[in-house]
Amino acid sequence: IAPLDAQLAAWKKLDPDISRIGIIIGDGHDELIAEAELAALQNNVHLEIRVAKTDQETLYYFRRMIRNIDGFWLFPDNRILSGRAMQEMLGEARRQQVPVVVPNEALLRMGAAISMTTVAADIAATIVDVIRKIEAGKLEDVPPMSRLSEIRVKTNDEIQIVVR
């Protein structure tokens, strides 16, 4: 996924008043949660994070948090997101006028407000860097997960973001 600090900084540029963001994610993403919390701290945003095990639990948490947040940050996790759950979440977010940021442009057609995706050239450059380190025998310099540095931001012009 696109770098979280860049995503949150871009979101703040689009909506400077955003202050409370909801996240629901599956088990085992402690590093991602820590990265999101650091990005939130850097951007003066409070995160309301819930860890779910099923799509039903995701819907339950989403319905409980939607009235208390200014935006929802959707992370890809097919263990806790079904097509039906995403449709219900995006519909409820529209009704409550809460923008949803998604990791895929295709979800803009379903009603998401903003997509933040990776940039192919950035992925390619990162892969080349890793390959060069491996070829040079510098395996200790290859991180377990390589960070990307660029994002592509696209908005759904049909959605009006209401600033509270």
mmCIF file of C-alpha atoms in Angstrom:
data_model
loop_
_atom_site.group_PDB
_atom_site.id
_atom_site.type_symbol
_atom_site.label_atom_id
_atom_site.label_comp_id
_atom_site.label_asym_id
_atom_site.label_seq_id
_atom_site.Cartn_x
_atom_site.Cartn_y
_atom_site.Cartn_z
ATOM 1 C CA ILE A 1 0.000 0.000 0.000
ATOM 2 C CA ALA A 2 1.002 3.610 -0.425
ATOM 3 C CA PRO A 3 3.055 5.164 2.424
ATOM 4 C CA LEU A 4 0.714 5.982 5.299
ATOM 5 C CA ASP A 5 2.380 9.242 6.306
ATOM 6 C CA ALA A 6 2.073 10.515 2.720
ATOM 7 C CA GLN A 7 -1.559 9.375 2.575
ATOM 8 C CA LEU A 8 -2.489 11.194 5.744
ATOM 9 C CA ALA A 9 -0.577 14.344 4.734
ATOM 10 C CA ALA A 10 -2.415 14.366 1.377
ATOM 11 C CA TRP A 11 -5.743 13.849 3.141
ATOM 12 C CA LYS A 12 -5.019 16.781 5.452
ATOM 13 C CA LYS A 13 -4.270 18.941 2.383
ATOM 14 C CA LEU A 14 -7.641 18.001 0.885
ATOM 15 C CA ASP A 15 -9.475 18.462 4.179
ATOM 16 C CA PRO A 16 -7.416 20.485 6.705
ATOM 17 C CA ASP A 17 -10.132 20.205 9.370
ATOM 18 C CA ILE A 18 -10.143 16.411 9.544
ATOM 19 C CA SER A 19 -9.300 15.390 13.087
ATOM 20 C CA ARG A 20 -10.910 11.999 13.884
ATOM 21 C CA ILE A 21 -10.335 9.061 11.544
ATOM 22 C CA GLY A 22 -11.651 5.533 11.931
ATOM 23 C CA ILE A 23 -9.761 2.387 10.921
ATOM 24 C CA ILE A 24 -10.876 -1.234 11.107
ATOM 25 C CA ILE A 25 -8.263 -3.855 10.342
ATOM 26 C CA GLY A 26 -7.731 -7.582 10.803
ATOM 27 C CA ASP A 27 -5.431 -9.333 13.269
ATOM 28 C CA GLY A 28 -1.707 -9.419 12.669
ATOM 29 C CA HIS A 29 -1.165 -5.907 11.359
ATOM 30 C CA ASP A 30 0.582 -4.436 14.390
ATOM 31 C CA GLU A 31 3.322 -2.786 12.293
ATOM 32 C CA LEU A 32 0.729 -1.181 10.014
ATOM 33 C CA ILE A 33 -1.198 0.095 13.024
ATOM 34 C CA ALA A 34 2.000 1.524 14.536
ATOM 35 C CA GLU A 35 2.827 3.233 11.232
ATOM 36 C CA ALA A 36 -0.697 4.693 11.038
ATOM 37 C CA GLU A 37 -0.485 5.939 14.635
ATOM 38 C CA LEU A 38 2.861 7.626 13.928
ATOM 39 C CA ALA A 39 1.431 9.266 10.794
ATOM 40 C CA ALA A 40 -1.572 10.449 12.821
ATOM 41 C CA LEU A 41 0.677 11.928 15.486
ATOM 42 C CA GLN A 42 2.702 13.776 12.817
ATOM 43 C CA ASN A 43 -0.500 15.147 11.249
ATOM 44 C CA ASN A 44 -2.359 16.012 14.463
ATOM 45 C CA VAL A 45 -5.126 13.472 13.875
ATOM 46 C CA HIS A 46 -6.782 11.096 16.324
ATOM 47 C CA LEU A 47 -7.284 7.527 15.107
ATOM 48 C CA GLU A 48 -10.075 5.298 16.338
ATOM 49 C CA ILE A 49 -8.758 1.811 15.552
ATOM 50 C CA ARG A 50 -10.630 -1.468 15.899
ATOM 51 C CA VAL A 51 -9.349 -4.958 15.114
ATOM 52 C CA ALA A 52 -11.974 -7.245 13.577
ATOM 53 C CA LYS A 53 -12.061 -10.959 12.789
ATOM 54 C CA THR A 54 -14.953 -11.101 10.283
ATOM 55 C CA ASP A 55 -16.854 -8.884 7.876
ATOM 56 C CA GLN A 56 -19.814 -8.874 10.280
ATOM 57 C CA GLU A 57 -17.612 -7.625 13.092
ATOM 58 C CA THR A 58 -16.229 -4.973 10.720
ATOM 59 C CA LEU A 59 -19.770 -3.779 9.971
ATOM 60 C CA TYR A 60 -20.597 -3.733 13.685
ATOM 61 C CA TYR A 61 -17.540 -1.594 14.516
ATOM 62 C CA PHE A 62 -18.126 0.667 11.513
ATOM 63 C CA ARG A 63 -21.747 1.382 12.466
ATOM 64 C CA ARG A 64 -20.675 2.219 16.009
ATOM 65 C CA MET A 65 -17.828 4.547 15.006
ATOM 66 C CA ILE A 66 -19.305 6.344 11.972
ATOM 67 C CA ARG A 67 -21.046 9.082 13.989
ATOM 68 C CA ASN A 68 -17.885 9.904 15.948
ATOM 69 C CA ILE A 69 -15.388 10.285 13.094
ATOM 70 C CA ASP A 70 -14.660 12.822 10.354
ATOM 71 C CA GLY A 71 -13.307 10.224 7.932
ATOM 72 C CA PHE A 72 -12.725 6.514 7.486
ATOM 73 C CA TRP A 73 -9.457 5.006 6.244
ATOM 74 C CA LEU A 74 -10.081 1.670 4.531
ATOM 75 C CA PHE A 75 -7.184 -0.802 4.430
ATOM 76 C CA PRO A 76 -7.236 -3.841 2.132
ATOM 77 C CA ASP A 77 -7.890 -6.973 4.188
ATOM 78 C CA ASN A 78 -10.050 -9.613 2.523
ATOM 79 C CA ARG A 79 -10.301 -11.537 5.816
ATOM 80 C CA ILE A 80 -12.580 -8.840 7.254
ATOM 81 C CA LEU A 81 -14.019 -7.183 4.132
ATOM 82 C CA SER A 82 -16.561 -8.716 1.795
ATOM 83 C CA GLY A 83 -18.156 -7.001 -1.184
ATOM 84 C CA ARG A 84 -21.420 -6.736 0.709
ATOM 85 C CA ALA A 85 -19.742 -5.253 3.791
ATOM 86 C CA MET A 86 -17.893 -2.670 1.694
ATOM 87 C CA GLN A 87 -21.093 -1.656 -0.101
ATOM 88 C CA GLU A 88 -22.907 -1.234 3.195
ATOM 89 C CA MET A 89 -20.028 0.729 4.713
ATOM 90 C CA LEU A 90 -19.717 3.068 1.727
ATOM 91 C CA GLY A 91 -23.485 3.603 1.658
ATOM 92 C CA GLU A 92 -23.620 4.426 5.357
ATOM 93 C CA ALA A 93 -20.616 6.749 5.007
ATOM 94 C CA ARG A 94 -22.405 8.626 2.199
ATOM 95 C CA ARG A 95 -25.545 8.981 4.315
ATOM 96 C CA GLN A 96 -23.510 10.267 7.273
ATOM 97 C CA GLN A 97 -21.383 12.469 4.963
ATOM 98 C CA VAL A 98 -18.150 10.877 6.166
ATOM 99 C CA PRO A 99 -15.453 10.612 3.475
ATOM 100 C CA VAL A 100 -13.820 7.218 2.972
ATOM 101 C CA VAL A 101 -10.221 6.913 1.765
ATOM 102 C CA VAL A 102 -9.533 3.689 -0.152
ATOM 103 C CA PRO A 103 -6.434 1.949 -1.580
ATOM 104 C CA ASN A 104 -7.933 1.361 -5.037
ATOM 105 C CA GLU A 105 -9.342 3.797 -7.615
ATOM 106 C CA ALA A 106 -12.078 1.325 -8.613
ATOM 107 C CA LEU A 107 -13.721 1.901 -5.231
ATOM 108 C CA LEU A 108 -14.409 5.525 -6.168
ATOM 109 C CA ARG A 109 -17.232 4.216 -8.401
ATOM 110 C CA MET A 110 -18.720 2.495 -5.343
ATOM 111 C CA GLY A 111 -18.882 5.810 -3.473
ATOM 112 C CA ALA A 112 -15.500 6.257 -1.793
ATOM 113 C CA ALA A 113 -14.372 9.886 -1.627
ATOM 114 C CA ILE A 114 -10.616 9.582 -2.139
ATOM 115 C CA SER A 115 -8.285 6.885 -3.434
ATOM 116 C CA MET A 116 -4.623 6.803 -2.487
ATOM 117 C CA THR A 117 -2.673 4.302 -4.517
ATOM 118 C CA THR A 118 0.895 3.345 -5.260
ATOM 119 C CA VAL A 119 2.820 4.600 -8.279
ATOM 120 C CA ALA A 120 4.146 1.915 -10.629
ATOM 121 C CA ALA A 121 7.450 3.731 -11.257
ATOM 122 C CA ASP A 122 8.039 3.956 -7.488
ATOM 123 C CA ILE A 123 7.407 0.225 -7.092
ATOM 124 C CA ALA A 124 9.782 -0.548 -9.974
ATOM 125 C CA ALA A 125 12.531 1.686 -8.557
ATOM 126 C CA THR A 126 12.155 0.050 -5.147
ATOM 127 C CA ILE A 127 12.409 -3.435 -6.676
ATOM 128 C CA VAL A 128 15.520 -2.424 -8.649
ATOM 129 C CA ASP A 129 17.111 -1.096 -5.451
ATOM 130 C CA VAL A 130 16.443 -4.383 -3.636
ATOM 131 C CA ILE A 131 17.792 -6.450 -6.552
ATOM 132 C CA ARG A 132 20.983 -4.372 -6.674
ATOM 133 C CA LYS A 133 21.558 -4.913 -2.956
ATOM 134 C CA ILE A 134 21.054 -8.660 -3.375
ATOM 135 C CA GLU A 135 23.365 -8.805 -6.397
ATOM 136 C CA ALA A 136 26.033 -6.905 -4.440
ATOM 137 C CA GLY A 137 25.770 -9.480 -1.646
ATOM 138 C CA LYS A 138 24.391 -6.920 0.815
ATOM 139 C CA LEU A 139 21.493 -9.015 2.083
ATOM 140 C CA GLU A 140 21.738 -7.355 5.497
ATOM 141 C CA ASP A 141 20.782 -4.050 3.808
ATOM 142 C CA VAL A 142 17.542 -5.493 2.402
ATOM 143 C CA PRO A 143 14.660 -4.695 4.770
ATOM 144 C CA PRO A 144 11.946 -7.310 5.376
ATOM 145 C CA MET A 145 9.471 -4.854 3.862
ATOM 146 C CA SER A 146 10.570 -2.110 1.482
ATOM 147 C CA ARG A 147 8.925 1.260 1.896
ATOM 148 C CA LEU A 148 7.490 3.146 -1.037
ATOM 149 C CA SER A 149 7.745 6.913 -1.284
ATOM 150 C CA GLU A 150 5.101 8.091 -3.773
ATOM 151 C CA ILE A 151 1.314 8.057 -3.867
ATOM 152 C CA ARG A 152 -1.354 8.890 -6.436
ATOM 153 C CA VAL A 153 -4.365 10.716 -5.033
ATOM 154 C CA LYS A 154 -7.677 10.788 -6.868
ATOM 155 C CA THR A 155 -10.991 12.163 -5.622
ATOM 156 C CA ASN A 156 -14.554 11.271 -6.446
ATOM 157 C CA ASP A 157 -15.927 14.532 -7.798
ATOM 158 C CA GLU A 158 -19.498 13.379 -7.230
ATOM 159 C CA ILE A 159 -18.975 13.334 -3.475
ATOM 160 C CA GLN A 160 -19.011 16.513 -1.449
ATOM 161 C CA ILE A 161 -16.771 16.353 1.576
ATOM 162 C CA VAL A 162 -18.486 18.107 4.429
ATOM 163 C CA VAL A 163 -16.122 19.680 6.918
ATOM 164 C CA ARG A 164 -17.429 19.721 10.466
#
